[in-house]
Short mmCIF file of N, CA and C in Angstrom, two decimals:
data_model
loop_
_atom_site.label_atom_id
_atom_site.label_comp_id
_atom_site.label_asym_id
_atom_site.label_seq_id
_atom_site.Cartn_x
_atom_site.Cartn_y
_atom_site.Cartn_z
N MET A 4 92.12 102.13 88.76
CA MET A 4 91.25 101.07 89.16
C MET A 4 89.94 101.75 89.66
N ASN A 5 88.82 101.14 89.28
CA ASN A 5 87.57 101.67 89.77
C ASN A 5 87.11 100.82 90.99
N GLN A 6 86.03 101.21 91.59
CA GLN A 6 85.59 100.55 92.83
C GLN A 6 85.19 99.11 92.57
N GLU A 7 84.54 98.83 91.44
CA GLU A 7 84.17 97.47 91.14
C GLU A 7 85.40 96.56 91.02
N GLU A 8 86.42 97.03 90.29
CA GLU A 8 87.66 96.30 90.16
C GLU A 8 88.30 96.05 91.52
N ALA A 9 88.30 97.08 92.37
CA ALA A 9 88.89 96.95 93.72
C ALA A 9 88.15 95.93 94.56
N ILE A 10 86.83 95.94 94.48
CA ILE A 10 86.05 94.96 95.26
C ILE A 10 86.32 93.56 94.70
N ASN A 11 86.45 93.42 93.39
CA ASN A 11 86.79 92.11 92.85
C ASN A 11 88.16 91.65 93.34
N TRP A 12 89.13 92.56 93.42
CA TRP A 12 90.46 92.24 93.93
C TRP A 12 90.40 91.80 95.38
N ILE A 13 89.64 92.58 96.20
CA ILE A 13 89.47 92.26 97.62
C ILE A 13 88.83 90.90 97.79
N ALA A 14 87.77 90.64 97.00
CA ALA A 14 87.05 89.37 97.06
C ALA A 14 88.01 88.22 96.75
N GLY A 15 88.82 88.36 95.73
CA GLY A 15 89.74 87.31 95.37
C GLY A 15 90.78 87.05 96.45
N MET A 16 91.25 88.14 97.05
CA MET A 16 92.27 87.99 98.10
C MET A 16 91.74 87.25 99.31
N PHE A 17 90.44 87.45 99.61
CA PHE A 17 89.85 86.80 100.80
C PHE A 17 88.98 85.65 100.43
N ASN A 18 89.06 85.14 99.20
CA ASN A 18 88.29 83.98 98.73
C ASN A 18 86.77 84.19 98.97
N GLU A 19 86.28 85.32 98.61
CA GLU A 19 84.86 85.64 98.73
C GLU A 19 84.30 85.91 97.33
N SER A 20 83.02 85.84 97.19
CA SER A 20 82.38 86.21 95.97
C SER A 20 82.22 87.76 95.95
N ALA A 21 82.58 88.36 94.87
CA ALA A 21 82.49 89.82 94.77
C ALA A 21 81.08 90.30 94.96
N SER A 22 80.11 89.46 94.58
CA SER A 22 78.72 89.85 94.69
C SER A 22 78.26 89.89 96.18
N ASP A 23 79.06 89.25 97.04
CA ASP A 23 78.74 89.25 98.45
C ASP A 23 79.38 90.36 99.22
N LEU A 24 80.22 91.16 98.54
CA LEU A 24 80.93 92.25 99.19
C LEU A 24 80.43 93.60 98.71
N SER A 25 80.44 94.56 99.63
CA SER A 25 80.18 95.96 99.31
C SER A 25 81.09 96.80 100.17
N ALA A 26 81.07 98.06 99.96
CA ALA A 26 81.91 98.95 100.79
C ALA A 26 81.60 98.77 102.28
N GLY A 27 80.36 98.49 102.62
CA GLY A 27 79.94 98.37 103.97
C GLY A 27 80.18 97.02 104.62
N THR A 28 80.68 96.03 103.87
CA THR A 28 80.87 94.70 104.44
C THR A 28 81.90 94.81 105.54
N LEU A 29 81.56 94.29 106.73
CA LEU A 29 82.40 94.31 107.87
C LEU A 29 83.49 93.26 107.82
N ARG A 30 84.61 93.58 108.34
CA ARG A 30 85.76 92.64 108.45
C ARG A 30 85.31 91.33 109.10
N GLU A 31 84.51 91.40 110.16
CA GLU A 31 84.11 90.24 110.91
C GLU A 31 83.21 89.32 110.09
N ASP A 32 82.67 89.84 108.98
CA ASP A 32 81.80 89.02 108.08
C ASP A 32 82.60 88.35 107.00
N ILE A 33 83.93 88.55 106.97
CA ILE A 33 84.80 87.93 105.97
C ILE A 33 85.70 86.96 106.71
N PRO A 34 85.38 85.68 106.70
CA PRO A 34 86.17 84.71 107.53
C PRO A 34 87.67 84.69 107.30
N GLU A 35 88.10 84.94 106.02
CA GLU A 35 89.52 84.87 105.77
C GLU A 35 90.25 86.21 106.07
N TRP A 36 89.50 87.20 106.55
CA TRP A 36 90.16 88.47 106.98
C TRP A 36 90.53 88.30 108.43
N ASP A 37 91.40 87.33 108.66
CA ASP A 37 91.88 86.98 110.01
C ASP A 37 93.35 87.38 110.10
N SER A 38 94.09 86.82 111.05
CA SER A 38 95.49 87.22 111.18
C SER A 38 96.32 86.86 109.95
N LEU A 39 96.04 85.69 109.39
CA LEU A 39 96.75 85.27 108.19
C LEU A 39 96.30 86.16 107.01
N GLY A 40 95.02 86.48 106.96
CA GLY A 40 94.50 87.38 105.94
C GLY A 40 95.13 88.74 105.99
N LEU A 41 95.43 89.22 107.20
CA LEU A 41 96.07 90.49 107.34
C LEU A 41 97.48 90.50 106.76
N LEU A 42 98.18 89.38 106.92
CA LEU A 42 99.52 89.27 106.34
C LEU A 42 99.42 89.27 104.83
N THR A 43 98.43 88.55 104.30
CA THR A 43 98.21 88.53 102.86
C THR A 43 97.86 89.92 102.35
N LEU A 44 97.02 90.63 103.08
CA LEU A 44 96.61 91.99 102.71
C LEU A 44 97.80 92.90 102.66
N LYS A 45 98.62 92.83 103.67
CA LYS A 45 99.82 93.71 103.72
C LYS A 45 100.75 93.42 102.54
N ALA A 46 100.95 92.15 102.26
CA ALA A 46 101.83 91.77 101.15
C ALA A 46 101.27 92.18 99.81
N GLU A 47 99.96 91.97 99.62
CA GLU A 47 99.32 92.34 98.37
C GLU A 47 99.33 93.86 98.17
N MET A 48 99.04 94.60 99.19
CA MET A 48 99.03 96.07 99.06
C MET A 48 100.43 96.58 98.69
N ASP A 49 101.45 95.98 99.25
CA ASP A 49 102.84 96.36 98.91
C ASP A 49 103.19 95.95 97.49
N GLU A 50 102.93 94.68 97.17
CA GLU A 50 103.34 94.17 95.86
C GLU A 50 102.55 94.78 94.72
N LYS A 51 101.24 94.89 94.84
CA LYS A 51 100.38 95.35 93.78
C LYS A 51 100.36 96.88 93.67
N PHE A 52 100.40 97.56 94.79
CA PHE A 52 100.19 99.01 94.79
C PHE A 52 101.33 99.83 95.38
N GLY A 53 102.33 99.16 95.96
CA GLY A 53 103.43 99.91 96.58
C GLY A 53 103.02 100.61 97.84
N ILE A 54 101.95 100.14 98.50
CA ILE A 54 101.44 100.74 99.73
C ILE A 54 101.90 99.88 100.90
N ILE A 55 102.64 100.49 101.80
CA ILE A 55 103.14 99.79 102.99
C ILE A 55 102.19 100.08 104.14
N LEU A 56 101.54 99.03 104.66
CA LEU A 56 100.65 99.15 105.77
C LEU A 56 101.31 98.75 107.08
N SER A 57 101.15 99.53 108.10
CA SER A 57 101.66 99.18 109.44
C SER A 57 100.63 98.31 110.12
N ASP A 58 101.04 97.68 111.22
CA ASP A 58 100.08 96.92 112.03
C ASP A 58 98.95 97.85 112.49
N GLU A 59 99.32 99.07 112.84
CA GLU A 59 98.30 100.03 113.31
C GLU A 59 97.28 100.35 112.20
N ASP A 60 97.79 100.46 110.98
CA ASP A 60 96.91 100.72 109.83
C ASP A 60 95.91 99.59 109.67
N THR A 61 96.38 98.36 109.69
CA THR A 61 95.49 97.23 109.49
C THR A 61 94.54 97.02 110.68
N GLU A 62 94.96 97.36 111.88
CA GLU A 62 94.07 97.19 113.04
C GLU A 62 92.88 98.16 112.95
N LYS A 63 93.08 99.30 112.33
CA LYS A 63 92.02 100.28 112.19
C LYS A 63 90.97 99.94 111.13
N MET A 64 91.34 98.99 110.26
CA MET A 64 90.46 98.58 109.17
C MET A 64 89.34 97.69 109.73
N THR A 65 88.09 98.17 109.60
CA THR A 65 86.96 97.39 110.13
C THR A 65 85.97 96.97 109.05
N CYS A 66 86.16 97.47 107.84
CA CYS A 66 85.23 97.13 106.75
C CYS A 66 85.91 97.31 105.41
N VAL A 67 85.27 96.83 104.38
CA VAL A 67 85.81 96.92 103.01
C VAL A 67 86.06 98.39 102.66
N ASP A 68 85.25 99.28 103.07
CA ASP A 68 85.42 100.71 102.72
C ASP A 68 86.73 101.25 103.26
N ASP A 69 87.21 100.73 104.37
CA ASP A 69 88.52 101.17 104.89
C ASP A 69 89.62 100.79 103.92
N LEU A 70 89.53 99.64 103.29
CA LEU A 70 90.51 99.25 102.29
C LEU A 70 90.41 100.15 101.05
N LEU A 71 89.16 100.40 100.64
CA LEU A 71 88.93 101.27 99.50
C LEU A 71 89.45 102.67 99.76
N GLN A 72 89.26 103.19 100.95
CA GLN A 72 89.73 104.50 101.33
C GLN A 72 91.26 104.57 101.29
N THR A 73 91.91 103.52 101.75
CA THR A 73 93.38 103.49 101.70
C THR A 73 93.84 103.54 100.26
N LEU A 74 93.19 102.81 99.40
CA LEU A 74 93.55 102.84 97.97
C LEU A 74 93.32 104.24 97.39
N ARG A 75 92.18 104.89 97.76
CA ARG A 75 91.88 106.23 97.30
C ARG A 75 92.94 107.23 97.74
N GLU A 76 93.28 107.16 99.04
CA GLU A 76 94.26 108.11 99.62
C GLU A 76 95.63 107.96 98.96
N ASN A 77 95.89 106.81 98.41
CA ASN A 77 97.21 106.57 97.79
C ASN A 77 97.14 106.66 96.26
N GLY A 78 96.06 107.20 95.76
CA GLY A 78 95.91 107.42 94.32
C GLY A 78 95.74 106.18 93.47
N LYS A 79 95.32 105.10 94.09
CA LYS A 79 95.19 103.81 93.37
C LYS A 79 93.79 103.49 93.01
N LEU A 80 92.83 104.29 93.48
CA LEU A 80 91.41 104.05 93.25
C LEU A 80 90.78 105.39 92.78
N GLU A 81 90.03 105.29 91.66
CA GLU A 81 89.34 106.46 91.19
C GLU A 81 88.31 106.90 92.22
N SER A 82 88.18 108.22 92.38
CA SER A 82 87.19 108.79 93.29
C SER A 82 85.79 108.66 92.80
#
């Protein structure tokens, strides 16, 4: 997966337009990245990529780049 595909996936998960998201987009600027959104994120990361996120992992995520970095670190996103 490349970064554009990853951003499209993130946008879809949070019901955002991919054109409105970038690596620097803050979590607080994505309305659906709330407590329910975190549950969705955890489930999607597990189901789609086999990545298990802890509560601590998700609490540290403050922007889209943090999600991208997690995908990179787990070999799911091209560098």
